[in-house]
PDB file of C-alpha atoms in Angstrom:
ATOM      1  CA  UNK A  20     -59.024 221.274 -21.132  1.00 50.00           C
ATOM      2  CA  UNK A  21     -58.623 218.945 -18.166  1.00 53.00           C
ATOM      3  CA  UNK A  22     -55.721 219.229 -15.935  1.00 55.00           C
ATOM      4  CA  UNK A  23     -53.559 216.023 -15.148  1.00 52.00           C
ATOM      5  CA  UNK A  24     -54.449 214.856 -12.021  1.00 56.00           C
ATOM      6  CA  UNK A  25     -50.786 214.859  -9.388  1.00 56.00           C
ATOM      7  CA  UNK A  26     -48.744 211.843  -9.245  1.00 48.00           C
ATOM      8  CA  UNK A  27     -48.231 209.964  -6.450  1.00 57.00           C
ATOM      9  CA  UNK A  28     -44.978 209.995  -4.447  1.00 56.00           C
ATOM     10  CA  UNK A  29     -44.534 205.840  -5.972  1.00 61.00           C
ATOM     11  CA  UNK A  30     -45.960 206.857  -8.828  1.00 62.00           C
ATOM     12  CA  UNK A  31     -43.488 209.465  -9.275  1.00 63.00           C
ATOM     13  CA  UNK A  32     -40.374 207.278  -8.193  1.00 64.00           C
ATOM     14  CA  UNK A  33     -41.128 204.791 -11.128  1.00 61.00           C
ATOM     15  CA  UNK A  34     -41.332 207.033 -13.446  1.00 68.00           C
ATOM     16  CA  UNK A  35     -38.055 209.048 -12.667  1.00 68.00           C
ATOM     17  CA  UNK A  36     -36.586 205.333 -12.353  1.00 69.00           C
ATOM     18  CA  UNK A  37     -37.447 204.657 -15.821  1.00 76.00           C
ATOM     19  CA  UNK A  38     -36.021 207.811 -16.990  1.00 78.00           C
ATOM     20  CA  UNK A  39     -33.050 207.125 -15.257  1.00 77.00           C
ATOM     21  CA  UNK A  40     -32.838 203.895 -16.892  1.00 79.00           C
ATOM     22  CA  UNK A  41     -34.039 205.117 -20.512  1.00 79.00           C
ATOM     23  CA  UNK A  42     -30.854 207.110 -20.054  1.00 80.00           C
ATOM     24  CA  UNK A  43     -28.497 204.659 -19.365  1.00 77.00           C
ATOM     25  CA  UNK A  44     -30.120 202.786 -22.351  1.00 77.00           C
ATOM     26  CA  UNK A  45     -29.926 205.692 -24.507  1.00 76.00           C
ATOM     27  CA  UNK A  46     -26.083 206.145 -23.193  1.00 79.00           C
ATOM     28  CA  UNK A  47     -24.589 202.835 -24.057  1.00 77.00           C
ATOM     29  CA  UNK A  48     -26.308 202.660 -27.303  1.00 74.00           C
ATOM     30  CA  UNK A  49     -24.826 205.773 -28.534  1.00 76.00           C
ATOM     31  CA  UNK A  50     -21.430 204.075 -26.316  1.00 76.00           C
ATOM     32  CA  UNK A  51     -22.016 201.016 -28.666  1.00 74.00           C
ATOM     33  CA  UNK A  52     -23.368 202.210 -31.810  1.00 75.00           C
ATOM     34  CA  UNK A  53     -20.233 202.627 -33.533  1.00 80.00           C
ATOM     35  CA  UNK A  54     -19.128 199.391 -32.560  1.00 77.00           C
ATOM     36  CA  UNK A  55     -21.942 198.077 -34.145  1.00 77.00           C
ATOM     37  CA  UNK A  56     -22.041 199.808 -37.290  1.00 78.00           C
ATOM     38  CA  UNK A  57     -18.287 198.699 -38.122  1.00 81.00           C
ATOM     39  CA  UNK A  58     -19.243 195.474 -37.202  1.00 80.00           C
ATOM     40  CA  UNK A  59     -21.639 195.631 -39.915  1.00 80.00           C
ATOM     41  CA  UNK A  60     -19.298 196.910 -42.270  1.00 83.00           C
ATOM     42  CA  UNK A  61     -16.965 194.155 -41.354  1.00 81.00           C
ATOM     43  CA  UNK A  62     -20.048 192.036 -42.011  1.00 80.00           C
ATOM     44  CA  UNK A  63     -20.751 193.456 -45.736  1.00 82.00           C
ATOM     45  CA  UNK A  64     -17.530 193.019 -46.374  1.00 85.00           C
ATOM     46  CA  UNK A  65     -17.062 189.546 -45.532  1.00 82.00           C
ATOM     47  CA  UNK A  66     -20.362 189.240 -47.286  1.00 84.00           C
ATOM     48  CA  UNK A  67     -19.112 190.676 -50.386  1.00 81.00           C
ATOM     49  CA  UNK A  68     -15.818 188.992 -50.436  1.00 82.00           C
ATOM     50  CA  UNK A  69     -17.816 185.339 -50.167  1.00 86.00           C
ATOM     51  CA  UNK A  70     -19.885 186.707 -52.431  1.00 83.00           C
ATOM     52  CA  UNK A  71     -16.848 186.937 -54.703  1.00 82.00           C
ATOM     53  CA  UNK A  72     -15.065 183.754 -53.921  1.00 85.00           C
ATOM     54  CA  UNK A  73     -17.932 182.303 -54.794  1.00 84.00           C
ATOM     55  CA  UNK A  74     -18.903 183.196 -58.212  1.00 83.00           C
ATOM     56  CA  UNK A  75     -15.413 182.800 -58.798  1.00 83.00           C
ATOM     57  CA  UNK A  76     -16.008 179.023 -57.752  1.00 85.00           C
ATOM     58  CA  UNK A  77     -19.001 178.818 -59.687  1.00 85.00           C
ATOM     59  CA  UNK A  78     -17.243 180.165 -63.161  1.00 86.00           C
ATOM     60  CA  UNK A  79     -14.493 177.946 -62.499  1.00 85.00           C
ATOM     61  CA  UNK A  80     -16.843 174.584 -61.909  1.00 86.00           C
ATOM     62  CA  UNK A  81     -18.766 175.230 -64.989  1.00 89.00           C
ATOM     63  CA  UNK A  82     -15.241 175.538 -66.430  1.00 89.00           C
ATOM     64  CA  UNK A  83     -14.054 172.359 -64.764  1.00 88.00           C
ATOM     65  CA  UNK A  84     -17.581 170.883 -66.348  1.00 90.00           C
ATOM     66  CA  UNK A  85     -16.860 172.161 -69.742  1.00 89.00           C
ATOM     67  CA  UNK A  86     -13.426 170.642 -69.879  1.00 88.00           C
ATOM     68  CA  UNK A  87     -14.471 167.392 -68.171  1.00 88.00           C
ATOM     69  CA  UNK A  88     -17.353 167.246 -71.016  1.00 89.00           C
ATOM     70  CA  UNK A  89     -14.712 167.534 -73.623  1.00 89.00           C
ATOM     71  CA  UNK A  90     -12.380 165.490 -72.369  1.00 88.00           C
ATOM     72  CA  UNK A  91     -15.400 162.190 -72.170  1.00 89.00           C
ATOM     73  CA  UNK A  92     -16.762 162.978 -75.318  1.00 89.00           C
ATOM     74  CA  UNK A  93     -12.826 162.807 -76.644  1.00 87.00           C
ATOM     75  CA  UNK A  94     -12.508 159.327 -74.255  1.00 88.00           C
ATOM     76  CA  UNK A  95     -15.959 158.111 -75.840  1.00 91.00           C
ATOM     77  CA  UNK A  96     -14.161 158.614 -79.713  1.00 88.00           C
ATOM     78  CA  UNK A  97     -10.999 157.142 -78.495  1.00 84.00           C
ATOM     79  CA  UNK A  98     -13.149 154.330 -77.086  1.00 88.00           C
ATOM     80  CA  UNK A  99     -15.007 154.150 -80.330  1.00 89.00           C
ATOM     81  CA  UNK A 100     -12.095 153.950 -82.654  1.00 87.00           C
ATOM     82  CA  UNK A 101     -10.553 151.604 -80.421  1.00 82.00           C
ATOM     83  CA  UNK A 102     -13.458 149.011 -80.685  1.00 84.00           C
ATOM     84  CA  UNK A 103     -13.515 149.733 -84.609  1.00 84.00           C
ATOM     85  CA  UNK A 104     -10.268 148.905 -84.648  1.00 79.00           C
ATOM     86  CA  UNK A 105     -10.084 145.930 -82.731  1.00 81.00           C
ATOM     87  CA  UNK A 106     -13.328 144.693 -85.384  1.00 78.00           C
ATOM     88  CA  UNK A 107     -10.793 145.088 -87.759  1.00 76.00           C
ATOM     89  CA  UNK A 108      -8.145 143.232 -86.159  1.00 73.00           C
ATOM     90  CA  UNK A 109     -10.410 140.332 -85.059  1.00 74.00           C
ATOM     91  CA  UNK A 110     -11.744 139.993 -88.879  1.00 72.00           C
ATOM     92  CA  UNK A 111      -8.022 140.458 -90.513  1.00 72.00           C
ATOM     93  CA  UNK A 112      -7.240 137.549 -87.831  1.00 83.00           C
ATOM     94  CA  UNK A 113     -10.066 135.396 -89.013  1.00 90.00           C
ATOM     95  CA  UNK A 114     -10.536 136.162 -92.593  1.00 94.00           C
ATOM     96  CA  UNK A 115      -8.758 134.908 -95.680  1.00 95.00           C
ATOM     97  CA  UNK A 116      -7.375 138.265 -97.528  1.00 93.00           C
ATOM     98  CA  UNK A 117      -8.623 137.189-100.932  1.00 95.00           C
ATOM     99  CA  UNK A 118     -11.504 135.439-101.059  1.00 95.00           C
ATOM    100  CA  UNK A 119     -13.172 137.710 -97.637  1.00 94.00           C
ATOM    101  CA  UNK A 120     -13.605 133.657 -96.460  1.00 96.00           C
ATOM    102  CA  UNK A 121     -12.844 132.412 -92.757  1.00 96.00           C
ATOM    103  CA  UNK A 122      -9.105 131.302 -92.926  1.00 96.00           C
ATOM    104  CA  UNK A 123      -7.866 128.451 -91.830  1.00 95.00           C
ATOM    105  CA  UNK A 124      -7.071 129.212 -88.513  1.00 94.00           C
ATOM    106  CA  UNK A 125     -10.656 130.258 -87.802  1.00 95.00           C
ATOM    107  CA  UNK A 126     -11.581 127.250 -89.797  1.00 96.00           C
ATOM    108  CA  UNK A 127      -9.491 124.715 -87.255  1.00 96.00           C
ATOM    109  CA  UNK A 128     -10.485 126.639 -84.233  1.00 95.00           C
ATOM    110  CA  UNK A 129     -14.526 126.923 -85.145  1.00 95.00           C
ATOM    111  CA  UNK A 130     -14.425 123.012 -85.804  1.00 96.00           C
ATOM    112  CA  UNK A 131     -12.893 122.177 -82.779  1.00 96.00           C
ATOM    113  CA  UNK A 132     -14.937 124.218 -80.874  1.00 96.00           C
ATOM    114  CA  UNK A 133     -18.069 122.675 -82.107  1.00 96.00           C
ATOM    115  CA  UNK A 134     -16.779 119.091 -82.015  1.00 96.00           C
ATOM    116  CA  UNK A 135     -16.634 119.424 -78.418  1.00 95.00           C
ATOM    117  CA  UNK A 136     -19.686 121.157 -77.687  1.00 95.00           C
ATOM    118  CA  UNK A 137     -21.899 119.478 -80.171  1.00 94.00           C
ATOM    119  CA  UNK A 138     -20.674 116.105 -78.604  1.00 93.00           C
ATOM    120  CA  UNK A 139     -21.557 117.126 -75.280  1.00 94.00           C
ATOM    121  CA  UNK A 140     -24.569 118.289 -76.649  1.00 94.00           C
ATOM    122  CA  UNK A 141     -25.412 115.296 -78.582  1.00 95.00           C
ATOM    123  CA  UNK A 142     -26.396 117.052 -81.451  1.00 96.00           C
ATOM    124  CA  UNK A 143     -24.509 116.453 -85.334  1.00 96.00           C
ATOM    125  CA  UNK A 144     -21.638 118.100 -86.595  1.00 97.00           C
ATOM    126  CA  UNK A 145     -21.796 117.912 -90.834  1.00 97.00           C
ATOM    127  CA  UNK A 146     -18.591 119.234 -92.561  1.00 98.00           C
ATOM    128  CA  UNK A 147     -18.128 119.808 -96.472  1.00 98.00           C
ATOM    129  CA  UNK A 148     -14.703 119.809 -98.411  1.00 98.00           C
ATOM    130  CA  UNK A 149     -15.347 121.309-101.844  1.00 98.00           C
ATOM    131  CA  UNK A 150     -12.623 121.952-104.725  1.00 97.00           C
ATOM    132  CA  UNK A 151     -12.865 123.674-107.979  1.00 97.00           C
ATOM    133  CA  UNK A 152     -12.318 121.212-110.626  1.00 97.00           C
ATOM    134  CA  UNK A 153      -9.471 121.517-112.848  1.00 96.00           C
ATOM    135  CA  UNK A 154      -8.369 125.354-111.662  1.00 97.00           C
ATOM    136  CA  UNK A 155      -4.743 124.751-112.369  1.00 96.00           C
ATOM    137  CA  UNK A 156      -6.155 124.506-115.816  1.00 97.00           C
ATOM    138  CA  UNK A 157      -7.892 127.540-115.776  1.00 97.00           C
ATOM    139  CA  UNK A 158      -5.445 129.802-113.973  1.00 96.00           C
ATOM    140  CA  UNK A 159      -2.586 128.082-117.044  1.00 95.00           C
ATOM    141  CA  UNK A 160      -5.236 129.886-119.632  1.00 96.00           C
ATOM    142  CA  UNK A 161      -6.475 132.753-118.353  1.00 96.00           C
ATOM    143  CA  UNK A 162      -3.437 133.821-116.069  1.00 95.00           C
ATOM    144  CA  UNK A 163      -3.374 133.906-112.081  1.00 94.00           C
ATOM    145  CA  UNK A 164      -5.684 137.447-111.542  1.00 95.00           C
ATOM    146  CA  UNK A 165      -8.729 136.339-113.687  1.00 96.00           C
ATOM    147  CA  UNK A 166      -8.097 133.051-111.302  1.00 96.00           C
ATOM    148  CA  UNK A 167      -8.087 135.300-107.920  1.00 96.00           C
ATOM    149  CA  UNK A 168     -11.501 136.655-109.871  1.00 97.00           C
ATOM    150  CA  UNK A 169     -12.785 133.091-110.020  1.00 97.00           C
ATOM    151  CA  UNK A 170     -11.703 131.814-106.604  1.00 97.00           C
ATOM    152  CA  UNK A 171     -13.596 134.864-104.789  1.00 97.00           C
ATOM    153  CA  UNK A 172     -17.008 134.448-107.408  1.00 97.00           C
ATOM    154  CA  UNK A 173     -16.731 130.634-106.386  1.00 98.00           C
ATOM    155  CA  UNK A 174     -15.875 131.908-102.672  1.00 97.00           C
ATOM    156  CA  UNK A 175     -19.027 134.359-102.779  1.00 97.00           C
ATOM    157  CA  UNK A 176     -21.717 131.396-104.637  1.00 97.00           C
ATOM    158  CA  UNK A 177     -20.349 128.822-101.397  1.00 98.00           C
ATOM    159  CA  UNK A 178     -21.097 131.734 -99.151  1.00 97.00           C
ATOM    160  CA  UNK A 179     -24.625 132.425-100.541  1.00 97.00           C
ATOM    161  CA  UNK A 180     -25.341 128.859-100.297  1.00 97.00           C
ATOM    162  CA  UNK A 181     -25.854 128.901 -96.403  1.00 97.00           C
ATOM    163  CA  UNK A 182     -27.964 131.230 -94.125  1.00 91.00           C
ATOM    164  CA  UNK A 183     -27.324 130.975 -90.612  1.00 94.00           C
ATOM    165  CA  UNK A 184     -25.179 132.614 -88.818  1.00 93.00           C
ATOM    166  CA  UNK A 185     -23.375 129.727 -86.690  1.00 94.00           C
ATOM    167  CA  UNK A 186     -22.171 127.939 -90.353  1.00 97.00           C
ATOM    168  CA  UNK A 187     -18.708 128.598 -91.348  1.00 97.00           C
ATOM    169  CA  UNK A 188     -17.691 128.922 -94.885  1.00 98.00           C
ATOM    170  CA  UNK A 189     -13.586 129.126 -95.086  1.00 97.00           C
ATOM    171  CA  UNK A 190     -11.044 128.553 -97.203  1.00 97.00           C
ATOM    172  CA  UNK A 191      -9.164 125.279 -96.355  1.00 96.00           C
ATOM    173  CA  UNK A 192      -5.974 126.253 -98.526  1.00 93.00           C
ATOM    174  CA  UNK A 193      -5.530 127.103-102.432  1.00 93.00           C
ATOM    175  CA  UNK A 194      -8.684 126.495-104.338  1.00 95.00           C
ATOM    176  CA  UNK A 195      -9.915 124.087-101.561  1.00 97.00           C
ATOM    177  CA  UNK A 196     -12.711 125.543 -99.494  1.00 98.00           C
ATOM    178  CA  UNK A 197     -14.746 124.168 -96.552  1.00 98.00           C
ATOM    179  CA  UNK A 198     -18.191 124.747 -95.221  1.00 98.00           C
ATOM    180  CA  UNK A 199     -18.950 123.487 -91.155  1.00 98.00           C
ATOM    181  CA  UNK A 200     -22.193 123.130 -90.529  1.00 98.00           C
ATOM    182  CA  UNK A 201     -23.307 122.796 -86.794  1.00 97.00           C
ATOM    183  CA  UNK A 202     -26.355 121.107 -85.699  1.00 96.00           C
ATOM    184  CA  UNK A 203     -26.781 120.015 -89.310  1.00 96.00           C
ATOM    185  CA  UNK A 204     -27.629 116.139 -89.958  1.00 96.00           C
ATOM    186  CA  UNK A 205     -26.510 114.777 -93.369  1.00 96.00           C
ATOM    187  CA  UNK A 206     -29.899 115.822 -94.761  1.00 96.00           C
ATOM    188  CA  UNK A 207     -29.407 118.906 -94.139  1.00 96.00           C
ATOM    189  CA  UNK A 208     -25.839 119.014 -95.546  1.00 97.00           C
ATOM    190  CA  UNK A 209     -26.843 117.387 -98.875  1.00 96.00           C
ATOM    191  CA  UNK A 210     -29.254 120.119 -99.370  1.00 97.00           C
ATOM    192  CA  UNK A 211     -26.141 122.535 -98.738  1.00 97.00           C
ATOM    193  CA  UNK A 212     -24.188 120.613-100.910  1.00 97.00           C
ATOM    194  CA  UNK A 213     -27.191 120.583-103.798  1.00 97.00           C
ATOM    195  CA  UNK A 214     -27.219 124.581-103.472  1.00 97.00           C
ATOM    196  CA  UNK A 215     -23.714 124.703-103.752  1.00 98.00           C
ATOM    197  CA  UNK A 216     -23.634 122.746-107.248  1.00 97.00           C
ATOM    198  CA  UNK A 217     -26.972 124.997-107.975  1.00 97.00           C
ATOM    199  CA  UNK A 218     -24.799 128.411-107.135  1.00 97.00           C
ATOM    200  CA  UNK A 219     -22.009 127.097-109.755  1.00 97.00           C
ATOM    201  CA  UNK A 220     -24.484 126.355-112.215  1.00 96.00           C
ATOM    202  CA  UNK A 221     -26.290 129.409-112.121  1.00 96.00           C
ATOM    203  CA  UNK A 222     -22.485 131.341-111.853  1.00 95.00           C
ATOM    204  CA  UNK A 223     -21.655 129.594-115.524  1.00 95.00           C
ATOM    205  CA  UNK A 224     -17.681 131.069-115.580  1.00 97.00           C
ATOM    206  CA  UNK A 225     -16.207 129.829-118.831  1.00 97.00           C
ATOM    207  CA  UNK A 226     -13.723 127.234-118.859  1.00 97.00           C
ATOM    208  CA  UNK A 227     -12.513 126.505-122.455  1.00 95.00           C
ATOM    209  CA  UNK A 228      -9.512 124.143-120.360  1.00 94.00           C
ATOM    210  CA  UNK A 229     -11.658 122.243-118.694  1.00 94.00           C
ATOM    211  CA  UNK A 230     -11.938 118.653-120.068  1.00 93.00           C
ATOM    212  CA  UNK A 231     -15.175 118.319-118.298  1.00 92.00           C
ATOM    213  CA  UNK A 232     -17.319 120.962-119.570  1.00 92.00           C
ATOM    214  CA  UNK A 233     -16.981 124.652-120.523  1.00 94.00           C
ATOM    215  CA  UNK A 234     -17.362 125.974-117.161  1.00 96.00           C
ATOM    216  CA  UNK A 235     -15.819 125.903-114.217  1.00 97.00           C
ATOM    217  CA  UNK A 236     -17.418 122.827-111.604  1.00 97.00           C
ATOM    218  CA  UNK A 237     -16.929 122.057-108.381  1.00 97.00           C
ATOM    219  CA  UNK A 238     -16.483 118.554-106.730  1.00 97.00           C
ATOM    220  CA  UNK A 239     -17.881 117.996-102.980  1.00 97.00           C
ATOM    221  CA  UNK A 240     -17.426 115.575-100.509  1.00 97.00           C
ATOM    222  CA  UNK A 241     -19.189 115.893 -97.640  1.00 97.00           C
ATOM    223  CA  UNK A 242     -19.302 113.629 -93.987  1.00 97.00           C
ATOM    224  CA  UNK A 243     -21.470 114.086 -90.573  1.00 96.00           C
ATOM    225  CA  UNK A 244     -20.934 112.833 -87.275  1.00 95.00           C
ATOM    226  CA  UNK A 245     -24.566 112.264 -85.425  1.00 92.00           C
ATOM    227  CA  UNK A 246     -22.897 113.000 -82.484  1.00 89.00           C
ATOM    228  CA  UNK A 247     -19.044 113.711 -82.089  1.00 89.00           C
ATOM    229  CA  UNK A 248     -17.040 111.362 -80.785  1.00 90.00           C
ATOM    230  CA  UNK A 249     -14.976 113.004 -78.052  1.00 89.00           C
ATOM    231  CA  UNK A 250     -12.994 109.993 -77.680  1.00 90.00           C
ATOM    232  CA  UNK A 251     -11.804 110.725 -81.297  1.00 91.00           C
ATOM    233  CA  UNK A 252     -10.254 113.943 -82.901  1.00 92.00           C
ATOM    234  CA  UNK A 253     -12.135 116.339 -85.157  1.00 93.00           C
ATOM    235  CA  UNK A 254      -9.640 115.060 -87.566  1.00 94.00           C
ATOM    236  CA  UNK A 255     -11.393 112.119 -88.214  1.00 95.00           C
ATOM    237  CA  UNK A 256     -14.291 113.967 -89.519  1.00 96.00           C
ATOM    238  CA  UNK A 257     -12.141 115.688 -91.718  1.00 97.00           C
ATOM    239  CA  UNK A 258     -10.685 112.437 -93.123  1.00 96.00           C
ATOM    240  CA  UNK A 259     -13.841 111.337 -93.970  1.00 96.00           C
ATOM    241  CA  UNK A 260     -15.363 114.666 -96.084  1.00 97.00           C
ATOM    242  CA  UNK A 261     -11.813 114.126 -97.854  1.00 96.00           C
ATOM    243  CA  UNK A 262     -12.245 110.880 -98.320  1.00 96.00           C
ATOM    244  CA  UNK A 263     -15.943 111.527-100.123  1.00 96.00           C
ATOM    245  CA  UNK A 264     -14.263 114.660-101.875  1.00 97.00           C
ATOM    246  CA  UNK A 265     -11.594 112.564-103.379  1.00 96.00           C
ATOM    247  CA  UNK A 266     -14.186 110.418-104.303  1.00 96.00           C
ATOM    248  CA  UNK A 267     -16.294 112.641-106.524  1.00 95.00           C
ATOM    249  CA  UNK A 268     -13.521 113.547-108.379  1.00 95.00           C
ATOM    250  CA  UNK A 269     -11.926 110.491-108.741  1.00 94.00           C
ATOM    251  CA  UNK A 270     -15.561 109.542-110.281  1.00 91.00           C
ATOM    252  CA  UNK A 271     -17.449 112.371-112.325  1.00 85.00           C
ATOM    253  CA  UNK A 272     -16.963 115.700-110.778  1.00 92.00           C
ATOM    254  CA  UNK A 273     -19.096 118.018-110.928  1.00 95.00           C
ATOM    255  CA  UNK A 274     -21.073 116.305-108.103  1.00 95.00           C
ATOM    256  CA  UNK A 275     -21.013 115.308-104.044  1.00 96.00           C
ATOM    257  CA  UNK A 276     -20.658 112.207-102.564  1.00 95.00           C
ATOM    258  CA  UNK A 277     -21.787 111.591 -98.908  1.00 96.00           C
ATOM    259  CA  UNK A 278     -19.153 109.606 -96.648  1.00 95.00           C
ATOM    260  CA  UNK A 279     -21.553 107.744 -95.081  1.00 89.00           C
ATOM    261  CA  UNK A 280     -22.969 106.300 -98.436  1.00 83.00           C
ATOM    262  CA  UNK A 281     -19.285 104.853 -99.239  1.00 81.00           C
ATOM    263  CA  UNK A 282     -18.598 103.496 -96.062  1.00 69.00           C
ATOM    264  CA  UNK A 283     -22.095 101.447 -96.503  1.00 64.00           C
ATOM    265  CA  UNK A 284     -21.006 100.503 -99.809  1.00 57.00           C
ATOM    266  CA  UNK A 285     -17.449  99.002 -97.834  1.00 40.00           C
ATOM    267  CA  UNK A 286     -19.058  97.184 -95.731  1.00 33.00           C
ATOM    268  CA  UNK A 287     -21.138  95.580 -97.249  1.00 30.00           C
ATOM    269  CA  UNK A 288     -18.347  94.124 -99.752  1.00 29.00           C
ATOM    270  CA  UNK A 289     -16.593  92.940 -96.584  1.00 28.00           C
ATOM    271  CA  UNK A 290     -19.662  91.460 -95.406  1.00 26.00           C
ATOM    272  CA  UNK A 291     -20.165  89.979 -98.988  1.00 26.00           C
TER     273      UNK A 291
END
């Protein structure tokens, strides 16, 4: 087996350096070590507490999350009722309690509303008075509740008689009811007023009072403005369906008379 060869006199100063320093080394490392390993103790323990703390967080987020879940889903029924209610309100407002008609109030406001803004428009404005011929008559012989029962069948066969959804069918007060008909010429209203008189007909309620015939009958008058006169108030156009409702039943019942058609008739027997 070979021998090792002598180190040098350098040779052997390094070496006994780096023992001399491997020492040290080995020295304050076994100074230090303790120091070390309780600051990594320290460090498992801070580990383990944040470790902690924050599961703890978590739980109680998914906890805050649960509760702020429930408490929307309560604020989006609250909200929903709310709105349901206020549907209500808005149609008890509007609607007459008997005959499930617009009342009166929504009647005035709806024609005033479109008198303006058909006039600005340009654009006709028809309105329809109708009244149930002889109902004093019938509610005397068959008593007041089989006359509610009539007014809301009437009510109903008015309703049916128009389709869209900007006409208004209300009742006007007792057994008076109205029908406003926006963007409707008087063409168009006297084929409203035809299905009207159509509706009773095909409705046939009894009348053995009635010294017309035995059913009940409706009388219409009906008047259109080709373009409201915003210089004038709606009232005037209600004047004039009155005026061709009185008409009818100051004539034959049973039938419409357009305003328009009687104020030709006037003047021309001035002009005569």
């Amino acid at each position: 087996m070979p021998r090792t060869p002598p180190l040098s006199a350098s040779a052997a100063g390094v070496e006994a350096q780096s023992r001399d320093e491997l020492r040290d080394e080995l020295v304050w490392f076994r100074k230090h070590y303790p120091l070390v390993e309780q600051e990594l103790a320290d460090f498992k323990i801070l580990y383990d507490t944040i470790v902690q703390h924050a599961d703890l967080m978590q739980a109680e987020l998914i906890n805050r999350c649960v509760e702020l879940e429930a408490r929307n889903r309560e604020i989006n029924d609250l909200n929903r009722k709310l709105a349901s209610t206020q549907k209500e309100l808005e149609h008890l407002v509007r609607t007459d309690p008997l005959t499930q008609l617009a009342n009166r109030r929504f009647f005035d406001a709806t024609l005033e509303r479109e008198w303006i803004c058909l006039g600005r428009d340009r654009k006709p404005l028809s309105l329809i008075m109708i009244d149930i011929d002889f109902f004093k008559l019938y509610n005397d012989s068959y008593g007041h509740q089989q006359g509610d029962g009539c007014l809301i069948a009437v009510s109903k066969a008015m309703r049916d008689a128009v389709h869209r959804n900007d006409d208004v069918v209300a009742r006007y007060g007792g057994e008076e009811l109205a029908i406003v008909l926006p963007n409707t010429d008087e063409e168009g209203a006297t084929a409203v007023a035809r299905k009207c008189l159509e509706n009773m007909r095909a409705l046939a309620i009894p009348h053995r009072s009635s010294p017309l015939c035995d059913r009940v009958t409706i009388s219409l008058g009906l008047a259109t403005a080709v373009t409201p006169d915003l210089q004038q108030p709606v009232d005037t156009l209600i004047r004039r369906a009155d005026t061709a409702l009185y008409h009818t039943k100051a004539t034959a019942r049973n039938g419409y008379t357009v305003y328009s058609e009687l104020a030709g008739r006037s003047q021309a027997g001035r002009e005569g």
